[in-house]
XYZ file of C-alpha atoms in Angstrom:
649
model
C 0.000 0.000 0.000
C 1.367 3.363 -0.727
C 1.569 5.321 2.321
C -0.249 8.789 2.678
C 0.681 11.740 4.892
C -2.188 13.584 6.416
C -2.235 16.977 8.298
C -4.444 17.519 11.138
C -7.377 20.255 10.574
C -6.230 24.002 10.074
C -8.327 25.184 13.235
C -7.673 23.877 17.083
C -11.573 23.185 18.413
C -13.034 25.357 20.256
C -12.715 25.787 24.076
C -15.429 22.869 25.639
C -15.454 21.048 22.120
C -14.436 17.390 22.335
C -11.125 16.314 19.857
C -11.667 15.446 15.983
C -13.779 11.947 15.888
C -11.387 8.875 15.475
C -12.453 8.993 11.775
C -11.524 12.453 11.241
C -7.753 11.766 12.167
C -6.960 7.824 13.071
C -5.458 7.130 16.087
C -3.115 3.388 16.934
C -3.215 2.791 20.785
C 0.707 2.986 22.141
C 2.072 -0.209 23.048
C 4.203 -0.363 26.538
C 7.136 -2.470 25.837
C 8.141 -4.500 29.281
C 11.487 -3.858 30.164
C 12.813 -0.738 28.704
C 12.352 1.734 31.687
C 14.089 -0.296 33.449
C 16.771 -0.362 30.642
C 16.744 3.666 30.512
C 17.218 3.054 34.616
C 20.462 1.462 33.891
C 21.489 4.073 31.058
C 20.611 6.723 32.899
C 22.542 5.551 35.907
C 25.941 4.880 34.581
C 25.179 8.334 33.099
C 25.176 9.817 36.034
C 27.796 7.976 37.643
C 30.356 9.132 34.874
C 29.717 12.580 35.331
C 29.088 13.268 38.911
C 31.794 10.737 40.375
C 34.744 10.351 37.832
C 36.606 8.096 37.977
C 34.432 5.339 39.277
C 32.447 4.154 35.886
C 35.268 5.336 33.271
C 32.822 3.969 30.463
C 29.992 5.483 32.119
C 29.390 6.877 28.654
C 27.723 4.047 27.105
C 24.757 5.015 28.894
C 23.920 7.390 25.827
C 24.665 4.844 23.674
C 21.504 2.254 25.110
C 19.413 5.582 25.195
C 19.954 5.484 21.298
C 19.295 2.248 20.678
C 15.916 2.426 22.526
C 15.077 5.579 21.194
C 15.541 4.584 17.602
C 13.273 1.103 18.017
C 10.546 2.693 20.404
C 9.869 5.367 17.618
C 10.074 3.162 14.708
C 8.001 0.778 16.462
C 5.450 3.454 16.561
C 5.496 4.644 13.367
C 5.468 1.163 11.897
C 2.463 0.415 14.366
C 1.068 3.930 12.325
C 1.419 3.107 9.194
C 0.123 -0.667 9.728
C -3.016 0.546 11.243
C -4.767 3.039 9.359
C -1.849 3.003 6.264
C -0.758 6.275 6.703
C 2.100 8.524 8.861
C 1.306 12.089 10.318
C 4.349 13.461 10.423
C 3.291 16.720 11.948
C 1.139 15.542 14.533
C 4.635 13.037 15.656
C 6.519 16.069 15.527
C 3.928 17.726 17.482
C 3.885 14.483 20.461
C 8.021 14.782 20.514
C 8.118 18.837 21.203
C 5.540 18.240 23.919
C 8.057 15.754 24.750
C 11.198 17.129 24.710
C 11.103 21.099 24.578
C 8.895 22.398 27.533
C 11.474 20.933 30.051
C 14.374 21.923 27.866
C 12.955 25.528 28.099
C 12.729 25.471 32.000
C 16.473 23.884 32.653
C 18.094 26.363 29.844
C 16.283 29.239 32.084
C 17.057 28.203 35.405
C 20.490 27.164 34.584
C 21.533 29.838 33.049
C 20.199 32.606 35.400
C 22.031 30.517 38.468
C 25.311 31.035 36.188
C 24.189 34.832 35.808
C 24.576 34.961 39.936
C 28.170 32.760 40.134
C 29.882 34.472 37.047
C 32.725 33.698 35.752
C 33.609 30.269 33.618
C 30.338 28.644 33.858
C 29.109 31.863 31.303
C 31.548 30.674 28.613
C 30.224 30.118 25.809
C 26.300 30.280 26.636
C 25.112 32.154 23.725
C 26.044 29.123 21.286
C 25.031 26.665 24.206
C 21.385 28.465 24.120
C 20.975 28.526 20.638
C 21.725 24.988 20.151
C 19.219 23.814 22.860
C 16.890 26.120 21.119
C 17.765 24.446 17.900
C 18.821 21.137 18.676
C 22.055 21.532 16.863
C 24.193 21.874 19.953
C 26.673 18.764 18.647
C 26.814 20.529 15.174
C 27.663 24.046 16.737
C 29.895 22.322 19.449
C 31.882 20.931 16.666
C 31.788 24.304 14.649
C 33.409 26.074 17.890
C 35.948 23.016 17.909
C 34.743 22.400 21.797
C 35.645 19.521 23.035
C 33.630 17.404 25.169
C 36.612 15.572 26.813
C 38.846 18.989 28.101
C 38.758 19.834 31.648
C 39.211 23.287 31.193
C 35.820 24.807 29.449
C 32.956 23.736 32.130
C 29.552 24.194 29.734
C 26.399 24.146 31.175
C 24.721 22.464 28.853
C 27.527 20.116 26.737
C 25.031 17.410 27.641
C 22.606 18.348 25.384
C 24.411 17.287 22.331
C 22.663 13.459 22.235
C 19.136 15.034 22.560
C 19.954 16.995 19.372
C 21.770 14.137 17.230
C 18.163 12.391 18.517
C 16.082 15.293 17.308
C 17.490 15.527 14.639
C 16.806 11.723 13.456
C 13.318 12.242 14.775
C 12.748 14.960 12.174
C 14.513 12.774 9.115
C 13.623 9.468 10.093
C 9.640 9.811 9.052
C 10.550 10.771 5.953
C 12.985 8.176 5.237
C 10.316 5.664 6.863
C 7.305 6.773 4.021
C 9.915 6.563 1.695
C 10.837 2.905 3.144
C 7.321 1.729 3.034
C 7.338 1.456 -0.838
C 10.145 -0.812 -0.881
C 7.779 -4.421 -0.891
C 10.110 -7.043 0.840
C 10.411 -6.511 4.877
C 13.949 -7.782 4.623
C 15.171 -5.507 1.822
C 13.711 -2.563 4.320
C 15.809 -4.099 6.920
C 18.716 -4.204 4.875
C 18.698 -0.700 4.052
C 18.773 0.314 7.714
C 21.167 -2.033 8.578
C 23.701 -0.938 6.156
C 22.807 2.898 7.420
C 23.826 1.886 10.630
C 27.382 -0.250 9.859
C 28.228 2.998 7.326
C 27.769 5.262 10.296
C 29.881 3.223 12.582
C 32.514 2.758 10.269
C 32.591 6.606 9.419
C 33.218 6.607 13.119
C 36.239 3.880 12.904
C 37.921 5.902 10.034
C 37.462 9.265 10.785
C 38.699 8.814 14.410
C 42.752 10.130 14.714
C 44.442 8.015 17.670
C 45.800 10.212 20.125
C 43.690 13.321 19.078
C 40.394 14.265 20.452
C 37.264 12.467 19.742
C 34.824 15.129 20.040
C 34.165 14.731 16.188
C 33.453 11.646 15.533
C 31.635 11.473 18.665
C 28.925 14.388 18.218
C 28.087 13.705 14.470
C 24.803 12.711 13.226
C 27.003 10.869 10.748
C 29.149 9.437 12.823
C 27.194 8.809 15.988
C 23.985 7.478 14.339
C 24.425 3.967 14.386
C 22.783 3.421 17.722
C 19.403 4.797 16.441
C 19.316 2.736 12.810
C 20.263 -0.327 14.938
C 16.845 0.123 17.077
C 15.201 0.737 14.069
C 16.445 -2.430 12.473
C 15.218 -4.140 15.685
C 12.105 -2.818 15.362
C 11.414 -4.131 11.694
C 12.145 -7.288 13.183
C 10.404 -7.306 16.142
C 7.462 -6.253 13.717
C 7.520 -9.220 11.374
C 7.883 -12.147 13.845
C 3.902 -13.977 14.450
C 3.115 -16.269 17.122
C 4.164 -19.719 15.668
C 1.724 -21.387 13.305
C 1.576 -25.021 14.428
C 0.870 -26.587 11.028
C 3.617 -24.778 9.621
C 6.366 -24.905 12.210
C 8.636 -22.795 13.561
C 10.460 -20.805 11.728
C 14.324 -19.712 11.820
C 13.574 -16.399 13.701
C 11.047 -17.773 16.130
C 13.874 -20.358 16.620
C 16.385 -18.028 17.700
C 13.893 -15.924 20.044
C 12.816 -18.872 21.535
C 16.116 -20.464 22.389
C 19.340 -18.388 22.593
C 17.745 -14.957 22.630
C 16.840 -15.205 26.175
C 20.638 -16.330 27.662
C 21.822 -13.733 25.013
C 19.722 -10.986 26.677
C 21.205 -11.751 29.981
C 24.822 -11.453 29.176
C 24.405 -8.589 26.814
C 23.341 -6.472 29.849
C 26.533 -8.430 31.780
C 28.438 -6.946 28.607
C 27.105 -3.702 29.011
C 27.633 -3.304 32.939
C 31.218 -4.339 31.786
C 31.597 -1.881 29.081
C 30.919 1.135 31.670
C 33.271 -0.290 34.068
C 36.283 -0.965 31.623
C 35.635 1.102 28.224
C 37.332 4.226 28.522
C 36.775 7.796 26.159
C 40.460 7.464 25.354
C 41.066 3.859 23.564
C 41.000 3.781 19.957
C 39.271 0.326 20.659
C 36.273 2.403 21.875
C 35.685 4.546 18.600
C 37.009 1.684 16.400
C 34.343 -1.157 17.481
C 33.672 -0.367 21.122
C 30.629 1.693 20.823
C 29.588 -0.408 17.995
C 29.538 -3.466 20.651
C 27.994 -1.708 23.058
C 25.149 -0.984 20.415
C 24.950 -4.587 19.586
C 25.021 -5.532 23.052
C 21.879 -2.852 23.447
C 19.848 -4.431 20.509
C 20.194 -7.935 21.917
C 19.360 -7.128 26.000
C 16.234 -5.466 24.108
C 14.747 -7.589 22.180
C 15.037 -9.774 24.707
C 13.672 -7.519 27.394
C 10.275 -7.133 25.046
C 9.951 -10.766 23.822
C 7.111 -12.434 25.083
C 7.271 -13.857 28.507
C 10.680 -12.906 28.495
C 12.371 -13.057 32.243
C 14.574 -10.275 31.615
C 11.624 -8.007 30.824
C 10.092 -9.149 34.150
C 13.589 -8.431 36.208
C 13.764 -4.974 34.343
C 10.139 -4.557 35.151
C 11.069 -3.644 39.129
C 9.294 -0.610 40.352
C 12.493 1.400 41.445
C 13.871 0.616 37.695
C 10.631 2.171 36.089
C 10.157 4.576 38.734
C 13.832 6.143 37.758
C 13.189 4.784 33.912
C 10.163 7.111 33.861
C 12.248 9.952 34.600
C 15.167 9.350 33.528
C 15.100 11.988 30.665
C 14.626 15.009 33.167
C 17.521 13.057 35.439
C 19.869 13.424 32.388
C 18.784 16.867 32.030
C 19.473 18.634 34.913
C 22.514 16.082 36.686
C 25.235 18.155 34.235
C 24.434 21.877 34.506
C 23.907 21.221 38.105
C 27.018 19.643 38.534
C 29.070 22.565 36.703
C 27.130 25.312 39.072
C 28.199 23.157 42.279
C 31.615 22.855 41.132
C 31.938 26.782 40.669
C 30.442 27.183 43.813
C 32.705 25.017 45.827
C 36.214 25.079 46.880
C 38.703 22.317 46.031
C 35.492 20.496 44.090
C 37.818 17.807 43.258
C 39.736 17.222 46.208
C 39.731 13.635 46.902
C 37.611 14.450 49.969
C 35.092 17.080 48.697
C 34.798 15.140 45.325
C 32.662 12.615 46.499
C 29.945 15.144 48.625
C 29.533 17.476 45.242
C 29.261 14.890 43.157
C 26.413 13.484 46.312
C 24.937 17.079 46.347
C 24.399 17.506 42.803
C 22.497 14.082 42.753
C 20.385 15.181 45.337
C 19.207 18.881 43.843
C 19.287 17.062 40.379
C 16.565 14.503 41.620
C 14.675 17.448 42.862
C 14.775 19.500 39.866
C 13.713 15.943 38.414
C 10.712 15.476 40.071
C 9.782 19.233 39.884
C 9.845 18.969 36.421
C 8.074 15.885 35.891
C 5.149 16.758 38.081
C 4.575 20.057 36.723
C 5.535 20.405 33.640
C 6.764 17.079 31.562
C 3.338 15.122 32.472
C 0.961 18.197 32.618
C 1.526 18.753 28.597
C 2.042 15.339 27.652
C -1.010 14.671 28.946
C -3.144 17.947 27.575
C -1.043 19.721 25.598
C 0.585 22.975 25.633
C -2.515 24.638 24.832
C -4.701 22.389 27.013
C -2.460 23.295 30.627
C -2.954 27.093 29.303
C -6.339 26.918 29.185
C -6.442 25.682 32.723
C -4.397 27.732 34.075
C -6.570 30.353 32.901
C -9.598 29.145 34.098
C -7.594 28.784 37.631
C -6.822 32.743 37.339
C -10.305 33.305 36.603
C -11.559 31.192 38.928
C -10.102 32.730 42.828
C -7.835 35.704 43.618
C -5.182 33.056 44.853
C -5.424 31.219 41.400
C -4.733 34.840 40.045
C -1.826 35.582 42.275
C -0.170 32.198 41.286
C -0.518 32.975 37.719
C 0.913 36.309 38.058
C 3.713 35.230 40.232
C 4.366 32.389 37.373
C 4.646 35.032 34.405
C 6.532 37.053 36.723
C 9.253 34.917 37.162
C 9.224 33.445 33.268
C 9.783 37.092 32.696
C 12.202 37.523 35.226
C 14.322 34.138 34.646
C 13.980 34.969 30.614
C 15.920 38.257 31.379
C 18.606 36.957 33.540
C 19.263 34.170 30.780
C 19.535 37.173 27.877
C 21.404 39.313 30.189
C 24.016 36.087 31.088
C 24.264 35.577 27.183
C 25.640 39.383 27.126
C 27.794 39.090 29.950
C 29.198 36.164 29.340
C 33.326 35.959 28.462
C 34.642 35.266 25.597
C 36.933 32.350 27.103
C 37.664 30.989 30.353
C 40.954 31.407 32.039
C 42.391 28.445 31.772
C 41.477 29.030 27.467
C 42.855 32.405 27.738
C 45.821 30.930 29.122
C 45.756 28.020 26.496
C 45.454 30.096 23.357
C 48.433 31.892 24.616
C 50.210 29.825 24.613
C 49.196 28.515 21.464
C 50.229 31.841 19.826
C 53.792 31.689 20.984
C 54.185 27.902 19.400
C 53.092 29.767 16.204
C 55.853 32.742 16.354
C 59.293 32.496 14.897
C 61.494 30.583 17.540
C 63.685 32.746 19.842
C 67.302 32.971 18.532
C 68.894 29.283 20.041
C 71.859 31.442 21.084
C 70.509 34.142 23.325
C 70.313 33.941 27.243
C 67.111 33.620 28.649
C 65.475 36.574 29.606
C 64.045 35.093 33.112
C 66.882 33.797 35.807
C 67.175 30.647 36.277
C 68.892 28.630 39.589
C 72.528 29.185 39.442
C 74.925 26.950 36.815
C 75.992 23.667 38.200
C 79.722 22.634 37.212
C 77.857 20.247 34.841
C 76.390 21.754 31.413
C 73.012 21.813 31.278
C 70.475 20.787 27.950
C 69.941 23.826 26.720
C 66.326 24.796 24.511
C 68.104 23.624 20.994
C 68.576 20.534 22.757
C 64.961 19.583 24.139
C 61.704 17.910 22.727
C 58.972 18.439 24.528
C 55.483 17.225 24.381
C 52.882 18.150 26.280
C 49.155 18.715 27.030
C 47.318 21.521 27.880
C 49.062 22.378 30.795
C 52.616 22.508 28.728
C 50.782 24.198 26.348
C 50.091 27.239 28.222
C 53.239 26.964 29.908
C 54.890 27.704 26.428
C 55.757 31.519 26.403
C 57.782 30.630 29.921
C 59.366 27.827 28.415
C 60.662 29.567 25.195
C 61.768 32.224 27.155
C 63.688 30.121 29.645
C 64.955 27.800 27.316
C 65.161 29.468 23.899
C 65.165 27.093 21.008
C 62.720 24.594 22.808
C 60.691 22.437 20.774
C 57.398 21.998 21.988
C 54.263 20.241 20.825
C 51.491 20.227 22.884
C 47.384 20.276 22.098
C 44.816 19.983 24.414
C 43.566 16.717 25.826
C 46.538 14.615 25.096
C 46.570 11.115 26.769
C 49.852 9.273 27.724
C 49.446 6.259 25.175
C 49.844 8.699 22.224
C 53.103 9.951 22.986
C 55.221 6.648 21.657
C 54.202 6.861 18.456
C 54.575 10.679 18.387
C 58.393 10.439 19.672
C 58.824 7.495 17.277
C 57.412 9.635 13.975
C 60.330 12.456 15.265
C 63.133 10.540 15.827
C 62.354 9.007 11.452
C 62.060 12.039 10.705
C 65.305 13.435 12.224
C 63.913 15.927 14.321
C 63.993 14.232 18.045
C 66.593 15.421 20.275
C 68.915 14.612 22.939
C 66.328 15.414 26.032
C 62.586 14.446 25.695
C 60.284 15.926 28.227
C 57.167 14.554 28.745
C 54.184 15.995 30.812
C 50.968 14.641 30.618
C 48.436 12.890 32.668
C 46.335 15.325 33.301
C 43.484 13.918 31.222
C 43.834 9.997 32.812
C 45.668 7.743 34.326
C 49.014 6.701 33.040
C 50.284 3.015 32.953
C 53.612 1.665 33.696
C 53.414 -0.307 30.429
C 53.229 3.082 28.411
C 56.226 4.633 30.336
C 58.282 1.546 28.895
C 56.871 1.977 25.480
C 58.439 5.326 26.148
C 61.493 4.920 27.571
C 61.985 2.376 24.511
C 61.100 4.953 21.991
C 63.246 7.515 23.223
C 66.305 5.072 22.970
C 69.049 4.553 25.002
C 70.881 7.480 23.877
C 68.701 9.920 24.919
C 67.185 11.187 28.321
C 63.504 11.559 29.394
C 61.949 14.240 31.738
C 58.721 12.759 33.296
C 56.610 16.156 34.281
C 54.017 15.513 37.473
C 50.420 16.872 37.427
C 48.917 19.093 39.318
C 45.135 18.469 39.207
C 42.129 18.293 41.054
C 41.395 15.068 39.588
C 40.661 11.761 41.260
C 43.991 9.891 39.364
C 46.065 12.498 40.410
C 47.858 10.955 43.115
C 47.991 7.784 41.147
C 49.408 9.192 38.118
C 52.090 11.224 40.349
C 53.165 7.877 42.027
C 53.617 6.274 38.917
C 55.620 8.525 37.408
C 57.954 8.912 40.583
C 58.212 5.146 40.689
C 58.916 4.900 37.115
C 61.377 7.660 37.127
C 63.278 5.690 40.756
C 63.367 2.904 38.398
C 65.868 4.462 35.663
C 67.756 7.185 37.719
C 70.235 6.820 35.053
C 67.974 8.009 31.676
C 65.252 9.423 33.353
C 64.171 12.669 35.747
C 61.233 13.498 37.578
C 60.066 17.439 37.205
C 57.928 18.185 40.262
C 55.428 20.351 38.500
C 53.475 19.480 41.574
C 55.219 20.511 44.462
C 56.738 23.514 42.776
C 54.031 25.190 41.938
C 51.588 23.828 45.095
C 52.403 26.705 47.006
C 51.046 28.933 44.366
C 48.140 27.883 43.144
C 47.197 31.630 42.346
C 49.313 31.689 39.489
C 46.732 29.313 37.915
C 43.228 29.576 36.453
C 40.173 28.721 38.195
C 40.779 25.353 37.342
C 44.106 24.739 39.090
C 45.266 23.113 36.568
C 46.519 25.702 33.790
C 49.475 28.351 34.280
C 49.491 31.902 32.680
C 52.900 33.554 32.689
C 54.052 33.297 36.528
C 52.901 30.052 36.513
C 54.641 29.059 33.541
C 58.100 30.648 35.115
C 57.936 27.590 37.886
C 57.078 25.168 35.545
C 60.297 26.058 33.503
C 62.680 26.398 36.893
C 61.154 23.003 38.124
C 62.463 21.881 34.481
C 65.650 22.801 34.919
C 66.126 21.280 38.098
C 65.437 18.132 36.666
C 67.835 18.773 33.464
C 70.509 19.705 36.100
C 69.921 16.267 37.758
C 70.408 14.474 34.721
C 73.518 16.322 33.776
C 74.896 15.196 37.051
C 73.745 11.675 35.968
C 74.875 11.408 32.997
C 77.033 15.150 31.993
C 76.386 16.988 28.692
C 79.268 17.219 25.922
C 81.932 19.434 26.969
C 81.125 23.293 25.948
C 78.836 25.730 27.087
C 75.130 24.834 26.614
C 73.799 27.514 25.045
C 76.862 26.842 21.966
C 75.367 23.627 21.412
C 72.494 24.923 18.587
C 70.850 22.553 16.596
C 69.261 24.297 13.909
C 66.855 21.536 13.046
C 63.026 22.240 12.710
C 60.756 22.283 15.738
């Protein structure tokens, strides 16, 4: 049958006047499917967990990935239910049931939020105009990407960086009809399914190959392109799920009811095994997690499903638990409001990430996010699903018109719209153009871009006095770094003129091997490497050999601490002392750390990221440690600063 669109009558009825007759404008009952609250339960809870306590569910992450999954099935299961009953779609009046859906609690969070950032100031303002406009738009990953913000760098706290997965789902909710009517000619179910499955391997594998080891993900991981599979592999599942028929005893069983009857049940149960594993071991830094990972996890979410809403399936009934639907149920305003709130308790709050306080915001923010939660479900998510946009106006007005203290509510209500409205424009027009810790970053930045300093000048800032052993001097060094180095550049070329340093932003450890390696081929690694990173994850002994082994044995290797607020801190700092202990004779510790813990003003908000000051101690605690390993192991007879190696940076 060739399917129809139709458009719902060009009035609204009239105030008292029952809805258009079922024959005016067909209507297929919605179908509960057993299990998947209880599903959202768990991917809204490892969600949570991610954010709010780092460090404990590094793969936390995958939570959005379920979401996706489910989201894709549950609305092609509707439309397909559409289409099958009354052989048509209406696309506006489903794009009319998802804005009652999604937008009237987006509208209240992006208000709230961002009049509470109005009253702290400061970094949580970063940003927000672009931030508003793609909640308004739902094209926050788009204009995310655009602005080249990263979702994995610690040093641009965005209120609402979250809401990138609700617009890579709005945005498949406004294509996906249309590919759906145009799906419905093609006769064969299989062929249908085919298409949609090949949609979904292409967009994983646009993930797999666009995806730069070492780099940041941020790409690859907002895209509609690239992050899509999730939602065409619940619609695949769904034009299964559609097709199979209770079993026809004269005819058998056939393959499919075969499968669902016998293995999909044990499958079910360890896929959601898998997926509990996934958030405990996957990690946002792997290649294995863009290159496969989150394509498991997606085929791990299709299989717990469809078992979870086969019939009489025990998995359903376990995910059918009260406290799993109760959270399931309201799990979309939990993943609304757990983020922003989390940023505004973090600016709020001393030492948010000290290893002690870490633990009570991320317990805090739970608590006012649950809050907010229920708030929001009560009064305004269930209110206009239920009646409408229009339909809660109308009674609101009758309340006003109805008693004085029905009035006074009303007008305190539009009151503080108006109010909240104003303090969210007024925040957009106050807010700085980059945090400190960015400010900080790009200037550094700007220095790696100017013409080296002249190898054989002095540098400008004092260091400790010379030791009777020469020292590597800047035409000597490679250095590679994250953020943190990166900022620290303008001290470093000035104390060490003729440095070469390459550092970006959100660096990991396990890319640094096959950076060193490319260098040394191409001629252009020198006699010291100095290495500082871990600020963005732990660091494993196993990488430090890697290291040590690409560097070579005729070369020497600074290892530079962190200084973070971060939960792996201390673990990262202990390995890289112990490593360090291990091969006094090739390799030096820089205390970043301890140098610069007595002056934590001299960095951003963050305490993380140096400006100029700060970058002075970074380059003195780097010369200690060169001075050390001249001792160890002394430089070629000369003065240092003769020593010039002209070769490219």
């Amino acid at each position: 049958m060739t399917p129809t669109i139709i458009s719902p009558p060009r009035s609204a009825p009239a105030p008292g006047r029952p809805p258009a007759t079922a024959a005016a404008r067909p209507v297929v009952a919605a179908r509960r499917y057993a299990g998947l609250d209880g599903l959202r339960a768990f991917a809204v809870s490892v969600v949570l967990v991610y954010h709010l306590f780092p460090g404990v569910l590094p793969g936390g992450f995958i939570g959005v990935d379920v979401f996706f999954v489910i989201s894709g099935f549950l609305i092609t299961s509707l439309l397909l239910r559409e289409h099958t009953g009354t052989g048509r779609i209406d696309l506006r009046r489903f794009w009319v049931r998802r804005a009652r859906r999604l937008v009237p609690a987006i509208v209240v969070l992006v208000l709230v939020c961002s009049s509470a950032a109005l009253l702290i100031g400061g970094d949580v303002l970063v940003g927000l105009g672009r931030q508003v406009l793609g909640a308004a738009t739902f094209s926050a990953n788009w204009l995310s990407i655009a602005a080249h913000a990263s979702y994995f760098s610690q040093d641009s706290p965005e209120l609402f960086r979250h809401l990138w997965s609700l617009a890579v789902e709005e945005q498949f909710y406004l294509l996906w009809p249309l590919v759906l009517v145009a799906l419905a000619l093609v006769r064969p179910w299989w062929a249908r399914l085919a298409i949609v499955s090949t949609v979904a391997v292409a967009s994983a594998l646009a993930m797999a190959l666009l995806y730069t080891p070492g780099g940041d993900p941020t790409r690859v991981y907002f895209g509609s392109d690239t992050h899509s599979f999730g939602l065409a592999a619940g619609a695949a599942l769904a034009i299964i799920v559609a097709r199979i028929r209770p079993v026809d005893l004269d005819a058998g069983e056939s393959t499919l009811q075969v499968f669902v009857r016998r293995w999909l049940p044990g499958l079910g149960l360890l896929s959601l095994g898998g997926l509990l594993a996934a958030a405990i071991a996957m990690h946002d830094d792997a290649a294995f997690t863009y290159r496969g990972g989150l394509a498991l996890v997606t085929v791990l979410s299709v299989l717990a499903i469809w078992a979870a809403v086969s019939s009489g399936s025990r998995l359903g009934r376990l995910l059918e638990l009260r406290p799993l639907r109760y959270v399931g149920a309201r799990s979309y305003g939990l993943y609304l409001w757990h983020w922003p709130v989390f940023i505004l308790v973090c600016a709020l709050v001393p030492d948010e990430h000290d290893p002690v306080m870490a633990p009570l915001v991320g317990i805090g923010s739970l608590a006012i996010a649950v809050a907010a939660t229920l708030l929001s479900y009560r009064s305004i998510e269930l209110p206009i699903r239920r009646h409408g946009m229009r339909g809660v106006v109308r009674y609101a007005a009758q309340r006003m018109r109805a008693s004085s203290a029905g009035r006074a509510r009303g007008i305190a209500t539009a009151a503080a719209t108006a109010l909240l409205a104003a303090a969210t424009v007024a925040a957009i027009a106050l807010a700085p153009a980059a945090t400190g810790a960015q400010t900080f970053i790009e200037n550094g930045r700007a220095a790696l871009q100017k013409p080296s300093a002249a190898p054989s000048a002095m540098p400008t800032h004092p260091l400790p006095a010379p030791t009777p052993h020469p020292v590597a001097a800047g035409p000597e060094i490679s250095a590679f770094g994250d953020s943190v180095m990166l900022a620290s550049a303008p001290a470093l070329q000035e104390s060490f003129p003729g440095i070469a340093v390459d550092a970006v932003v959100s660096r990991q450890m396990n890319a640094i091997p096959d950076l060193v390696r490319t260098a040394d081929a191409a001629g252009a690694l020198r006699r010291v490497v100095v290495v500082g990173l871990g600020t963005n994850g732990p660091i494993s002994p196993d990488t430090l050999e890697t290291l040590r082994r690409a560097v070579g044995p005729a070369r020497q290797l600074v290892l530079v601490t962190v200084q973070a607020p971060r939960s792996w801190t201390p673990g990262v700092n202990a390995t890289l002392g112990a490593f360090a202990a291990a091969h006094p004779e090739q390799v030096a510790l820089e205390d970043w750390q301890a140098a610069i813990a007595p002056r934590l003003d001299l960095l951003a908000d963050d305490q993380i990221h140096p400006g100029m000051s700060g970058g002075r101690v970074y380059a003195e605690a780097l010369h200690a440690a060169l001075v050390r390993l001249s001792e160890v192991a002394p430089a070629p007879v000369g003065h240092p600063w003769d020593r010039i190696d002209t070769g490219s940076r």
